């Protein structure tokens, strides 16, 4: 090999002259520019890459397998999947022993939606090289998108392949897919386990952290959920999903300023997100900036006109602003979109009461009572309406219903709002029902607890008081968990539902002088969970005065 | 040296001096083709660049000294990689330059061609050899040669040579000439070099003799003896290598970290012909650099990842743009090591571990980076750009890189005010109005809503009663009609499509009548009978309308479908006539 010839002649005439009669030109090696093609391809310099490929294919008359391969990859990136498929197939003909060609054929088939064909080709590729995690991973993905979750066979095949891929090589992608498969087959525990293992393997992957956080949120493990969401935000402070989820948790804890800070970041990243503007709106609402709240909510409504939650909140804010006519429109639109929520009808009834449309208000309450199974506020408000209009019998009936619900909730260790308690007691005395003492004591207890719950909010991550104990949050979450959309918007939504309107009525009954103060925005202490209470009262002077007279 | 551009404070506070910038240096090269070496043994380092020229011609080996081009040698083929290495112990100790190109390595000493090394040829398929031998002895004709080669290609373990592949592509009339031209030559299968690097032979000194390490398209790694140019070791990889990093000494212990085209990184060690460790990445590695005992990889997915030597993932950093090239920045005098990452957003980032410690903005996208001693300056950064520019920067001796934490506190966006519209007076007024009159407003609205509903219902009933609709709802004659107007005018063709939508009952005794402004339009027959309508079929009925006006006005023509003996129409259609655009002939 090492022939020490004169180097000059060597360089000038590179072809060895062996003295044969017809000097045959040396044929270029087809692979000679592969490295250059690859170099440009991985640097995403596709234009230059295509030029080189073209040149190379001309030179080799289409024999260069790698050039065709990269050409197909680029075509696929440009969205021409069918063409890329054809090129990959020709690669596979040029070199049938290369599993990469088959893998890419299958990938293109997958992208074209031909999942079954893709699975077959992947199996072919797997025969050439069984130790390839990518083949197993992609097989798992194919099985999981066949969308036949009732078919146990397909699901288990997907799981099997993904697990095989994980055993060969741990990749975040595989973990995510496997988790998704478990979630789709409604096996939440397994999904949590998978994500846990994934987070352990790559602790800085924000997508995994967020997904796990949201999963914990759904399961009601708020401490863990917040931990993971917080971690996700440390690594990527502008992660939209994590911000929304963490923000809504903060909102539920009354930590509105911190939540707003986070939302501001999200608003830069995703400026047209309906749930984000909804949550921002409810933050403003909690801070008593009603006009800002309305404009944010209206933006959310504009962005997503058929979202009943936004409509619900708009109705609520307008009730607070004593714009009953507008509130009525938003609420009736919301009931059209979501006809099975008792609280919505209750709010509608409150609006109607204020619009002096008593017949419809009563009908709306009846609907609310029929639909709601756990919220004593619905019955309380109805009872007040009935009582104020002289229907003591009906009021008593509703009162008994309240007691039933309260007793039911007491078993599950729910804390009640103090104003609700007071009001219910007043109602009891007015109706001359004696046993109200039964639940006054727990009421006082809860009041105390609420006060203390307001304190640790800012240290959510490391607070000694576990988040899970906050029953309000839990309830809000679980009620929200039933819907199929992202978790975040529900949370913020459900918060106002619970406390606001009924409190408004009840406090109105007790102490009318407090009302104007609140309407003008004077801050009240201990506003952790019940920020939006009083304003509607002001608009209901008639109700109040009447009821007072009667009560007195 | 003065600041080439930029403002004064940047010049004062910056870490780099702009030594030279030539935007039209016309260099097309990569980090693998740039080297700084003391070519003449005079203590002054030159910049040696393997220039790919236009990508197909005009390839050059260029040597820069200071800001000027010192010499140029023509290269025969595209340079894949370029290294400087000490071949022997002779004095003066001037390094040789090895340029890898195609299947050859051209070695230059004192910038003069010195030696050409050819990669050992690959094994040739024995069957193929046989067939060509037969062809040489004219025992088979070209067509049967083609058939035999075809069958070999389909099942052979060893691929065919270029010659046979090219032969298979030929048209039948060219085959004869091709066989005659090539049959006398031995069959060779060549591969090409994809990357090249150096490995110290047996001493770790700066000026010790080094072996050449080359990676080839045939998925092999060769280590060559520097003096005899014999293959010392051959190792195999599962995929074609693209980049290498070599450390250690050949005679003691060494480690070759190879990034491969299948997206994996393999670690080869002495006395193991197969890779020892494997790092499987989720995207292609663009840059591979070793810092101490760790490997830093820039991935095509816009991430920078750190691994231990054994392939355990240490950290990941997201980058703002795709990586174009990477290089190590090593200042042994200061004990400073960092990674330079060229990005597609015309920036060069300097990372120490996962911390970004400095950013250099460049006028163009950087395609190659090289840091080291240039001339007599130790800390020189050489970059070439996509447009062919050459940038030389010198690290200030006062420059300090402080290890900031990578977490830069709360993101900027947090302090941006939310875009919430201001409260306007009009809004407040309207709110107040609603507060005061909400009940009245609500009632008025409900009232108007009821009226609207009533009006709508009335109109609907009226339409039904007078059969104004194009669908007849009567049970005995369920009919559907639509009308088409054709023509520019003044004569139009009116086509009425009538269909009986009953399941099986035909409809008889129907007539059609038109109602129109007789001063504007005229029709030959404004009333005619229509035949029996078989269910399901579409009956197109044509009639002609003449527009009498030339004033460019149009009107509605009403069509009624009537039943004999009944004055109320079954169906009505209003046809909006188009304006007549043509002129009457007379």
mmCIF file of N, CA, C and O in Angstrom, chain A residues 2 7 11 14 24-25 27-29 32 34-36 38-40 42-44 55 59 63 66 133 169 171 204 261 264 268 291 294-295 299 321-326 328-329 355-356, chain B residues 28 30 52 56 76-77 79 106 113-114 116 162-163 165-166 169 182 185 190 217 228 242 261 280 284-285 300 324 354 367 414 416 419-420 423 427 431 434-435 438 442-443 445-446:
data_model
loop_
_atom_site.group_PDB
_atom_site.id
_atom_site.type_symbol
_atom_site.label_atom_id
_atom_site.label_comp_id
_atom_site.label_asym_id
_atom_site.label_seq_id
_atom_site.Cartn_x
_atom_site.Cartn_y
_atom_site.Cartn_z
ATOM 1 N N UNK A 2 1.764 1.283 0.943
ATOM 2 C CA UNK A 2 2.577 2.479 1.089
ATOM 3 C C UNK A 2 3.672 2.486 0.046
ATOM 4 O O UNK A 2 4.751 1.985 0.263
ATOM 5 N N UNK A 7 5.922 12.078 -4.995
ATOM 6 C CA UNK A 7 4.604 12.611 -4.650
ATOM 7 C C UNK A 7 4.056 13.562 -5.713
ATOM 8 O O UNK A 7 2.862 13.633 -5.900
ATOM 9 N N UNK A 11 0.209 13.354 -7.374
ATOM 10 C CA UNK A 11 -0.885 14.299 -7.227
ATOM 11 C C UNK A 11 -1.378 14.787 -8.574
ATOM 12 O O UNK A 11 -2.551 15.039 -8.750
ATOM 13 N N UNK A 14 -3.737 11.348 -10.812
ATOM 14 C CA UNK A 14 -4.143 10.523 -9.685
ATOM 15 C C UNK A 14 -4.465 9.095 -10.119
ATOM 16 O O UNK A 14 -4.461 8.193 -9.310
ATOM 17 N N UNK A 24 -9.285 3.300 -19.246
ATOM 18 C CA UNK A 24 -10.664 3.448 -18.785
ATOM 19 C C UNK A 24 -10.718 4.540 -17.719
ATOM 20 O O UNK A 24 -9.901 4.545 -16.817
ATOM 21 N N UNK A 25 -11.693 5.475 -17.839
ATOM 22 C CA UNK A 25 -11.808 6.494 -16.788
ATOM 23 C C UNK A 25 -12.262 5.847 -15.478
ATOM 24 O O UNK A 25 -13.066 4.907 -15.484
ATOM 25 N N UNK A 27 -14.280 5.213 -12.368
ATOM 26 C CA UNK A 27 -15.679 5.501 -12.063
ATOM 27 C C UNK A 27 -15.769 6.133 -10.674
ATOM 28 O O UNK A 27 -15.134 5.656 -9.741
ATOM 29 N N UNK A 28 -16.542 7.189 -10.547
ATOM 30 C CA UNK A 28 -16.656 7.819 -9.227
ATOM 31 C C UNK A 28 -17.388 6.898 -8.250
ATOM 32 O O UNK A 28 -18.297 6.160 -8.628
ATOM 33 N N UNK A 29 -16.958 6.949 -7.008
ATOM 34 C CA UNK A 29 -17.617 6.134 -5.988
ATOM 35 C C UNK A 29 -18.950 6.791 -5.642
ATOM 36 O O UNK A 29 -18.992 7.981 -5.336
ATOM 37 N N UNK A 32 -19.369 8.997 -2.464
ATOM 38 C CA UNK A 32 -18.282 9.890 -2.092
ATOM 39 C C UNK A 32 -18.754 11.202 -1.465
ATOM 40 O O UNK A 32 -18.000 11.867 -0.785
ATOM 41 N N UNK A 34 -21.588 11.415 0.419
ATOM 42 C CA UNK A 34 -22.559 11.147 1.480
ATOM 43 C C UNK A 34 -22.307 11.993 2.718
ATOM 44 O O UNK A 34 -23.224 12.520 3.333
ATOM 45 N N UNK A 35 -21.044 12.110 3.083
ATOM 46 C CA UNK A 35 -20.719 12.874 4.297
ATOM 47 C C UNK A 35 -21.143 14.321 4.155
ATOM 48 O O UNK A 35 -21.623 14.930 5.097
ATOM 49 N N UNK A 36 -20.992 14.864 2.925
ATOM 50 C CA UNK A 36 -21.341 16.268 2.708
ATOM 51 C C UNK A 36 -22.856 16.445 2.756
ATOM 52 O O UNK A 36 -23.373 17.391 3.352
ATOM 53 N N UNK A 38 -24.922 14.569 4.407
ATOM 54 C CA UNK A 38 -25.318 14.408 5.804
ATOM 55 C C UNK A 38 -25.027 15.680 6.594
ATOM 56 O O UNK A 38 -25.849 16.150 7.382
ATOM 57 N N UNK A 39 -23.856 16.242 6.334
ATOM 58 C CA UNK A 39 -23.448 17.446 7.067
ATOM 59 C C UNK A 39 -24.445 18.580 6.843
ATOM 60 O O UNK A 39 -24.872 19.254 7.785
ATOM 61 N N UNK A 40 -24.849 18.765 5.587
ATOM 62 C CA UNK A 40 -25.802 19.832 5.308
ATOM 63 C C UNK A 40 -27.180 19.491 5.847
ATOM 64 O O UNK A 40 -27.907 20.359 6.296
ATOM 65 N N UNK A 42 -28.014 17.675 8.550
ATOM 66 C CA UNK A 42 -28.192 17.850 9.996
ATOM 67 C C UNK A 42 -28.078 19.306 10.399
ATOM 68 O O UNK A 42 -28.579 19.711 11.436
ATOM 69 N N UNK A 43 -27.453 20.120 9.549
ATOM 70 C CA UNK A 43 -27.410 21.550 9.857
ATOM 71 C C UNK A 43 -28.651 22.261 9.344
ATOM 72 O O UNK A 43 -28.734 23.484 9.370
ATOM 73 N N UNK A 44 -29.589 21.527 8.804
ATOM 74 C CA UNK A 44 -30.856 22.042 8.290
ATOM 75 C C UNK A 44 -30.646 23.015 7.141
ATOM 76 O O UNK A 44 -31.415 23.936 6.937
ATOM 77 N N UNK A 55 -26.884 16.925 -7.887
ATOM 78 C CA UNK A 55 -25.627 16.701 -8.580
ATOM 79 C C UNK A 55 -25.198 15.240 -8.455
ATOM 80 O O UNK A 55 -24.810 14.595 -9.421
ATOM 81 N N UNK A 59 -24.668 12.336 -11.258
ATOM 82 C CA UNK A 59 -23.377 11.691 -11.454
ATOM 83 C C UNK A 59 -23.508 10.171 -11.402
ATOM 84 O O UNK A 59 -22.910 9.453 -12.194
ATOM 85 N N UNK A 63 -28.072 6.058 -8.468
ATOM 86 C CA UNK A 63 -27.680 4.850 -7.736
ATOM 87 C C UNK A 63 -27.349 5.131 -6.281
ATOM 88 O O UNK A 63 -27.196 4.205 -5.501
ATOM 89 N N UNK A 66 -27.922 6.754 -0.312
ATOM 90 C CA UNK A 66 -28.033 7.736 0.760
ATOM 91 C C UNK A 66 -28.590 9.071 0.254
ATOM 92 O O UNK A 66 -29.366 9.725 0.939
ATOM 93 N N UNK A 133 -34.689 0.060 19.335
ATOM 94 C CA UNK A 133 -35.790 0.592 20.160
ATOM 95 C C UNK A 133 -36.757 1.384 19.310
ATOM 96 O O UNK A 133 -37.945 1.426 19.576
ATOM 97 N N UNK A 169 -33.799 0.956 25.213
ATOM 98 C CA UNK A 169 -33.247 2.288 25.364
ATOM 99 C C UNK A 169 -34.326 3.203 25.932
ATOM 100 O O UNK A 169 -35.432 3.240 25.428
ATOM 101 N N UNK A 171 -36.158 6.458 26.336
ATOM 102 C CA UNK A 171 -36.341 7.725 25.634
ATOM 103 C C UNK A 171 -37.584 8.401 26.183
ATOM 104 O O UNK A 171 -38.586 7.750 26.444
ATOM 105 N N UNK A 204 -35.403 16.770 33.917
ATOM 106 C CA UNK A 204 -35.522 18.152 33.455
ATOM 107 C C UNK A 204 -36.468 18.288 32.273
ATOM 108 O O UNK A 204 -36.539 19.343 31.669
ATOM 109 N N UNK A 261 -48.713 37.132 38.050
ATOM 110 C CA UNK A 261 -47.340 37.189 37.542
ATOM 111 C C UNK A 261 -47.093 36.078 36.540
ATOM 112 O O UNK A 261 -46.516 36.281 35.482
ATOM 113 N N UNK A 264 -48.948 36.554 33.268
ATOM 114 C CA UNK A 264 -48.357 37.547 32.376
ATOM 115 C C UNK A 264 -47.353 36.886 31.444
ATOM 116 O O UNK A 264 -47.244 37.232 30.279
ATOM 117 N N UNK A 268 -47.688 36.305 27.126
ATOM 118 C CA UNK A 268 -46.713 36.619 26.064
ATOM 119 C C UNK A 268 -46.533 35.422 25.141
ATOM 120 O O UNK A 268 -46.342 35.583 23.938
ATOM 121 N N UNK A 291 -64.019 45.900 36.083
ATOM 122 C CA UNK A 291 -64.042 46.284 34.670
ATOM 123 C C UNK A 291 -62.970 45.516 33.901
ATOM 124 O O UNK A 291 -63.214 44.989 32.813
ATOM 125 N N UNK A 294 -64.110 42.068 33.403
ATOM 126 C CA UNK A 294 -65.080 41.913 32.319
ATOM 127 C C UNK A 294 -64.374 41.950 30.972
ATOM 128 O O UNK A 294 -64.638 41.142 30.077
ATOM 129 N N UNK A 295 -63.398 42.871 30.820
ATOM 130 C CA UNK A 295 -62.769 42.929 29.493
ATOM 131 C C UNK A 295 -61.959 41.671 29.219
ATOM 132 O O UNK A 295 -61.928 41.206 28.083
ATOM 133 N N UNK A 299 -62.763 38.976 26.300
ATOM 134 C CA UNK A 299 -61.765 38.514 25.320
ATOM 135 C C UNK A 299 -61.808 36.991 25.235
ATOM 136 O O UNK A 299 -61.822 36.424 24.141
ATOM 137 N N UNK A 321 -71.578 43.278 39.366
ATOM 138 C CA UNK A 321 -71.617 44.676 38.948
ATOM 139 C C UNK A 321 -73.046 45.212 38.928
ATOM 140 O O UNK A 321 -73.278 46.320 38.471
ATOM 141 N N UNK A 322 -73.998 44.424 39.314
ATOM 142 C CA UNK A 322 -75.415 44.765 39.315
ATOM 143 C C UNK A 322 -75.926 45.051 37.914
ATOM 144 O O UNK A 322 -76.850 45.825 37.723
ATOM 145 N N UNK A 323 -75.261 44.459 36.917
ATOM 146 C CA UNK A 323 -75.773 44.612 35.558
ATOM 147 C C UNK A 323 -76.600 43.372 35.272
ATOM 148 O O UNK A 323 -76.159 42.465 34.553
ATOM 149 N N UNK A 324 -77.799 43.366 35.828
ATOM 150 C CA UNK A 324 -78.570 42.118 35.818
ATOM 151 C C UNK A 324 -79.031 41.740 34.432
ATOM 152 O O UNK A 324 -79.107 40.572 34.086
ATOM 153 N N UNK A 325 -79.338 42.768 33.617
ATOM 154 C CA UNK A 325 -79.824 42.453 32.268
ATOM 155 C C UNK A 325 -78.737 41.743 31.466
ATOM 156 O O UNK A 325 -78.996 40.747 30.786
ATOM 157 N N UNK A 326 -77.507 42.249 31.575
ATOM 158 C CA UNK A 326 -76.407 41.602 30.846
ATOM 159 C C UNK A 326 -76.149 40.222 31.417
ATOM 160 O O UNK A 326 -75.956 39.258 30.678
ATOM 161 N N UNK A 328 -78.131 38.270 32.774
ATOM 162 C CA UNK A 328 -79.151 37.325 32.316
ATOM 163 C C UNK A 328 -78.788 36.741 30.955
ATOM 164 O O UNK A 328 -78.896 35.539 30.731
ATOM 165 N N UNK A 329 -78.295 37.616 30.050
ATOM 166 C CA UNK A 329 -77.977 37.123 28.713
ATOM 167 C C UNK A 329 -76.852 36.112 28.739
ATOM 168 O O UNK A 329 -76.933 35.068 28.109
ATOM 169 N N UNK A 355 -84.266 41.068 38.308
ATOM 170 C CA UNK A 355 -84.996 41.693 37.200
ATOM 171 C C UNK A 355 -86.494 41.649 37.454
ATOM 172 O O UNK A 355 -87.284 41.947 36.563
ATOM 173 N N UNK A 356 -86.864 41.238 38.641
ATOM 174 C CA UNK A 356 -88.261 41.191 39.089
ATOM 175 C C UNK A 356 -89.118 40.289 38.232
ATOM 176 O O UNK A 356 -90.275 40.568 37.977
ATOM 177 N N UNK B 28 -15.583 28.139 1.717
ATOM 178 C CA UNK B 28 -16.694 27.214 1.947
ATOM 179 C C UNK B 28 -16.068 26.033 2.664
ATOM 180 O O UNK B 28 -15.386 25.211 2.061
ATOM 181 N N UNK B 30 -15.794 23.657 6.720
ATOM 182 C CA UNK B 30 -16.410 23.222 7.968
ATOM 183 C C UNK B 30 -15.338 23.129 9.050
ATOM 184 O O UNK B 30 -14.142 23.153 8.745
ATOM 185 N N UNK B 52 -13.804 23.989 0.136
ATOM 186 C CA UNK B 52 -14.537 23.114 -0.778
ATOM 187 C C UNK B 52 -14.847 23.799 -2.098
ATOM 188 O O UNK B 52 -15.532 23.235 -2.946
ATOM 189 N N UNK B 56 -18.082 21.563 -6.076
ATOM 190 C CA UNK B 56 -17.776 20.532 -7.070
ATOM 191 C C UNK B 56 -16.463 20.824 -7.781
ATOM 192 O O UNK B 56 -15.853 19.928 -8.343
ATOM 193 N N UNK B 76 -7.617 17.975 -5.564
ATOM 194 C CA UNK B 76 -8.269 17.279 -6.668
ATOM 195 C C UNK B 76 -9.717 16.957 -6.374
ATOM 196 O O UNK B 76 -10.533 16.821 -7.262
ATOM 197 N N UNK B 77 -10.014 16.820 -5.118
ATOM 198 C CA UNK B 77 -11.384 16.444 -4.770
ATOM 199 C C UNK B 77 -11.786 17.203 -3.506
ATOM 200 O O UNK B 77 -10.961 17.872 -2.887
ATOM 201 N N UNK B 79 -12.268 18.232 0.084
ATOM 202 C CA UNK B 79 -11.614 17.828 1.319
ATOM 203 C C UNK B 79 -12.664 17.468 2.375
ATOM 204 O O UNK B 79 -13.606 18.215 2.607
ATOM 205 N N UNK B 106 -4.002 12.926 1.422
ATOM 206 C CA UNK B 106 -2.851 13.613 0.848
ATOM 207 C C UNK B 106 -2.082 14.229 1.993
ATOM 208 O O UNK B 106 -2.650 14.991 2.778
ATOM 209 N N UNK B 113 3.318 18.665 -1.628
ATOM 210 C CA UNK B 113 2.793 17.309 -1.601
ATOM 211 C C UNK B 113 3.897 16.328 -1.238
ATOM 212 O O UNK B 113 5.012 16.421 -1.760
ATOM 213 N N UNK B 114 3.597 15.431 -0.347
ATOM 214 C CA UNK B 114 4.628 14.543 0.170
ATOM 215 C C UNK B 114 4.258 13.092 -0.052
ATOM 216 O O UNK B 114 5.081 12.272 -0.431
ATOM 217 N N UNK B 116 0.742 10.189 -0.753
ATOM 218 C CA UNK B 116 -0.686 9.933 -0.913
ATOM 219 C C UNK B 116 -0.994 8.536 -0.396
ATOM 220 O O UNK B 116 -0.382 7.564 -0.825
ATOM 221 N N UNK B 162 -18.675 -0.628 -8.032
ATOM 222 C CA UNK B 162 -19.241 0.490 -8.774
ATOM 223 C C UNK B 162 -19.389 0.119 -10.243
ATOM 224 O O UNK B 162 -20.376 0.452 -10.876
ATOM 225 N N UNK B 163 -18.371 -0.596 -10.740
ATOM 226 C CA UNK B 163 -18.390 -0.929 -12.157
ATOM 227 C C UNK B 163 -19.642 -1.732 -12.508
ATOM 228 O O UNK B 163 -20.353 -1.409 -13.457
ATOM 229 N N UNK B 165 -22.422 -1.974 -10.866
ATOM 230 C CA UNK B 165 -23.641 -1.189 -10.651
ATOM 231 C C UNK B 165 -23.871 -0.262 -11.835
ATOM 232 O O UNK B 165 -24.988 -0.142 -12.337
ATOM 233 N N UNK B 166 -22.801 0.387 -12.266
ATOM 234 C CA UNK B 166 -22.929 1.282 -13.399
ATOM 235 C C UNK B 166 -23.345 0.497 -14.644
ATOM 236 O O UNK B 166 -24.205 0.940 -15.414
ATOM 237 N N UNK B 169 -26.957 -0.149 -15.012
ATOM 238 C CA UNK B 169 -27.771 1.007 -15.360
ATOM 239 C C UNK B 169 -27.788 1.288 -16.859
ATOM 240 O O UNK B 169 -28.574 2.088 -17.332
ATOM 241 N N UNK B 182 -13.740 -1.897 -19.703
ATOM 242 C CA UNK B 182 -13.369 -2.175 -18.315
ATOM 243 C C UNK B 182 -12.930 -3.606 -18.036
ATOM 244 O O UNK B 182 -12.418 -3.879 -16.963
ATOM 245 N N UNK B 185 -9.502 -4.459 -16.572
ATOM 246 C CA UNK B 185 -9.040 -3.945 -15.279
ATOM 247 C C UNK B 185 -9.544 -4.817 -14.142
ATOM 248 O O UNK B 185 -10.625 -5.382 -14.213
ATOM 249 N N UNK B 190 -13.942 0.538 -3.610
ATOM 250 C CA UNK B 190 -13.334 1.562 -2.774
ATOM 251 C C UNK B 190 -14.388 2.176 -1.872
ATOM 252 O O UNK B 190 -15.558 2.250 -2.226
ATOM 253 N N UNK B 217 -16.735 5.463 5.093
ATOM 254 C CA UNK B 217 -18.117 5.215 4.701
ATOM 255 C C UNK B 217 -18.497 3.743 4.911
ATOM 256 O O UNK B 217 -19.654 3.411 5.116
ATOM 257 N N UNK B 228 5.111 4.734 8.525
ATOM 258 C CA UNK B 228 5.011 3.761 7.439
ATOM 259 C C UNK B 228 3.675 3.812 6.731
ATOM 260 O O UNK B 228 3.523 3.251 5.651
ATOM 261 N N UNK B 242 -19.466 10.183 11.420
ATOM 262 C CA UNK B 242 -19.508 11.533 10.869
ATOM 263 C C UNK B 242 -18.505 12.448 11.555
ATOM 264 O O UNK B 242 -18.007 13.379 10.945
ATOM 265 N N UNK B 261 -23.882 8.330 11.656
ATOM 266 C CA UNK B 261 -24.966 8.833 10.833
ATOM 267 C C UNK B 261 -26.330 8.320 11.289
ATOM 268 O O UNK B 261 -27.356 8.877 10.930
ATOM 269 N N UNK B 280 -27.562 6.705 22.675
ATOM 270 C CA UNK B 280 -28.595 6.837 21.647
ATOM 271 C C UNK B 280 -29.278 8.171 21.824
ATOM 272 O O UNK B 280 -29.900 8.436 22.848
ATOM 273 N N UNK B 284 -30.115 13.826 15.438
ATOM 274 C CA UNK B 284 -28.754 13.706 14.932
ATOM 275 C C UNK B 284 -27.788 14.615 15.679
ATOM 276 O O UNK B 284 -28.106 15.761 15.950
ATOM 277 N N UNK B 285 -26.601 14.116 15.975
ATOM 278 C CA UNK B 285 -25.589 14.993 16.561
ATOM 279 C C UNK B 285 -24.964 15.873 15.473
ATOM 280 O O UNK B 285 -24.559 15.374 14.435
ATOM 281 N N UNK B 300 -29.459 18.142 16.529
ATOM 282 C CA UNK B 300 -30.228 18.842 15.507
ATOM 283 C C UNK B 300 -31.546 19.369 16.051
ATOM 284 O O UNK B 300 -32.155 20.249 15.480
ATOM 285 N N UNK B 324 -25.046 24.914 14.189
ATOM 286 C CA UNK B 324 -24.370 24.749 12.904
ATOM 287 C C UNK B 324 -23.004 24.097 13.095
ATOM 288 O O UNK B 324 -22.581 23.288 12.276
ATOM 289 N N UNK B 354 -23.489 23.381 31.672
ATOM 290 C CA UNK B 354 -24.759 23.781 31.089
ATOM 291 C C UNK B 354 -24.978 25.285 31.203
ATOM 292 O O UNK B 354 -26.058 25.780 30.895
ATOM 293 N N UNK B 367 -20.246 28.807 10.104
ATOM 294 C CA UNK B 367 -20.251 27.403 9.705
ATOM 295 C C UNK B 367 -19.061 26.636 10.243
ATOM 296 O O UNK B 367 -19.069 25.413 10.252
ATOM 297 N N UNK B 414 -42.607 38.543 32.534
ATOM 298 C CA UNK B 414 -43.384 38.702 33.764
ATOM 299 C C UNK B 414 -43.633 40.171 34.085
ATOM 300 O O UNK B 414 -44.577 40.530 34.759
ATOM 301 N N UNK B 416 -44.043 42.514 31.805
ATOM 302 C CA UNK B 416 -44.800 43.202 30.749
ATOM 303 C C UNK B 416 -46.256 43.327 31.186
ATOM 304 O O UNK B 416 -46.861 42.353 31.628
ATOM 305 N N UNK B 419 -52.237 43.371 28.388
ATOM 306 C CA UNK B 419 -52.928 44.254 27.462
ATOM 307 C C UNK B 419 -54.428 44.250 27.783
ATOM 308 O O UNK B 419 -55.214 43.535 27.183
ATOM 309 N N UNK B 420 -54.783 45.051 28.778
ATOM 310 C CA UNK B 420 -56.192 45.133 29.171
ATOM 311 C C UNK B 420 -56.662 46.542 28.879
ATOM 312 O O UNK B 420 -56.026 47.510 29.298
ATOM 313 N N UNK B 423 -60.717 51.581 31.270
ATOM 314 C CA UNK B 423 -62.131 51.833 31.510
ATOM 315 C C UNK B 423 -62.503 53.144 30.828
ATOM 316 O O UNK B 423 -61.872 54.160 31.059
ATOM 317 N N UNK B 427 -68.280 53.433 28.787
ATOM 318 C CA UNK B 427 -68.568 52.147 29.407
ATOM 319 C C UNK B 427 -69.197 52.344 30.775
ATOM 320 O O UNK B 427 -70.191 51.714 31.128
ATOM 321 N N UNK B 431 -72.856 51.276 32.019
ATOM 322 C CA UNK B 431 -73.026 50.416 33.181
ATOM 323 C C UNK B 431 -74.010 51.047 34.166
ATOM 324 O O UNK B 431 -74.911 50.391 34.690
ATOM 325 N N UNK B 434 -77.450 50.770 32.965
ATOM 326 C CA UNK B 434 -78.011 49.430 33.126
ATOM 327 C C UNK B 434 -78.371 49.186 34.575
ATOM 328 O O UNK B 434 -79.403 48.589 34.883
ATOM 329 N N UNK B 435 -77.495 49.649 35.471
ATOM 330 C CA UNK B 435 -77.789 49.437 36.888
ATOM 331 C C UNK B 435 -79.117 50.061 37.269
ATOM 332 O O UNK B 435 -79.911 49.478 37.980
ATOM 333 N N UNK B 438 -82.176 48.311 34.879
ATOM 334 C CA UNK B 438 -82.025 46.941 34.386
ATOM 335 C C UNK B 438 -83.365 46.254 34.186
ATOM 336 O O UNK B 438 -83.569 45.548 33.211
ATOM 337 N N UNK B 442 -84.622 44.840 30.680
ATOM 338 C CA UNK B 442 -84.905 43.423 30.521
ATOM 339 C C UNK B 442 -86.299 43.231 29.956
ATOM 340 O O UNK B 442 -86.519 42.451 29.025
ATOM 341 N N UNK B 443 -87.209 43.980 30.501
ATOM 342 C CA UNK B 443 -88.593 43.797 30.034
ATOM 343 C C UNK B 443 -88.716 44.214 28.588
ATOM 344 O O UNK B 443 -89.360 43.544 27.788
ATOM 345 N N UNK B 445 -86.482 44.225 26.400
ATOM 346 C CA UNK B 445 -85.825 43.218 25.561
ATOM 347 C C UNK B 445 -86.722 42.010 25.385
ATOM 348 O O UNK B 445 -86.925 41.530 24.270
ATOM 349 N N UNK B 446 -87.284 41.544 26.499
ATOM 350 C CA UNK B 446 -88.124 40.353 26.398
ATOM 351 C C UNK B 446 -89.337 40.621 25.515
ATOM 352 O O UNK B 446 -89.750 39.777 24.719
#
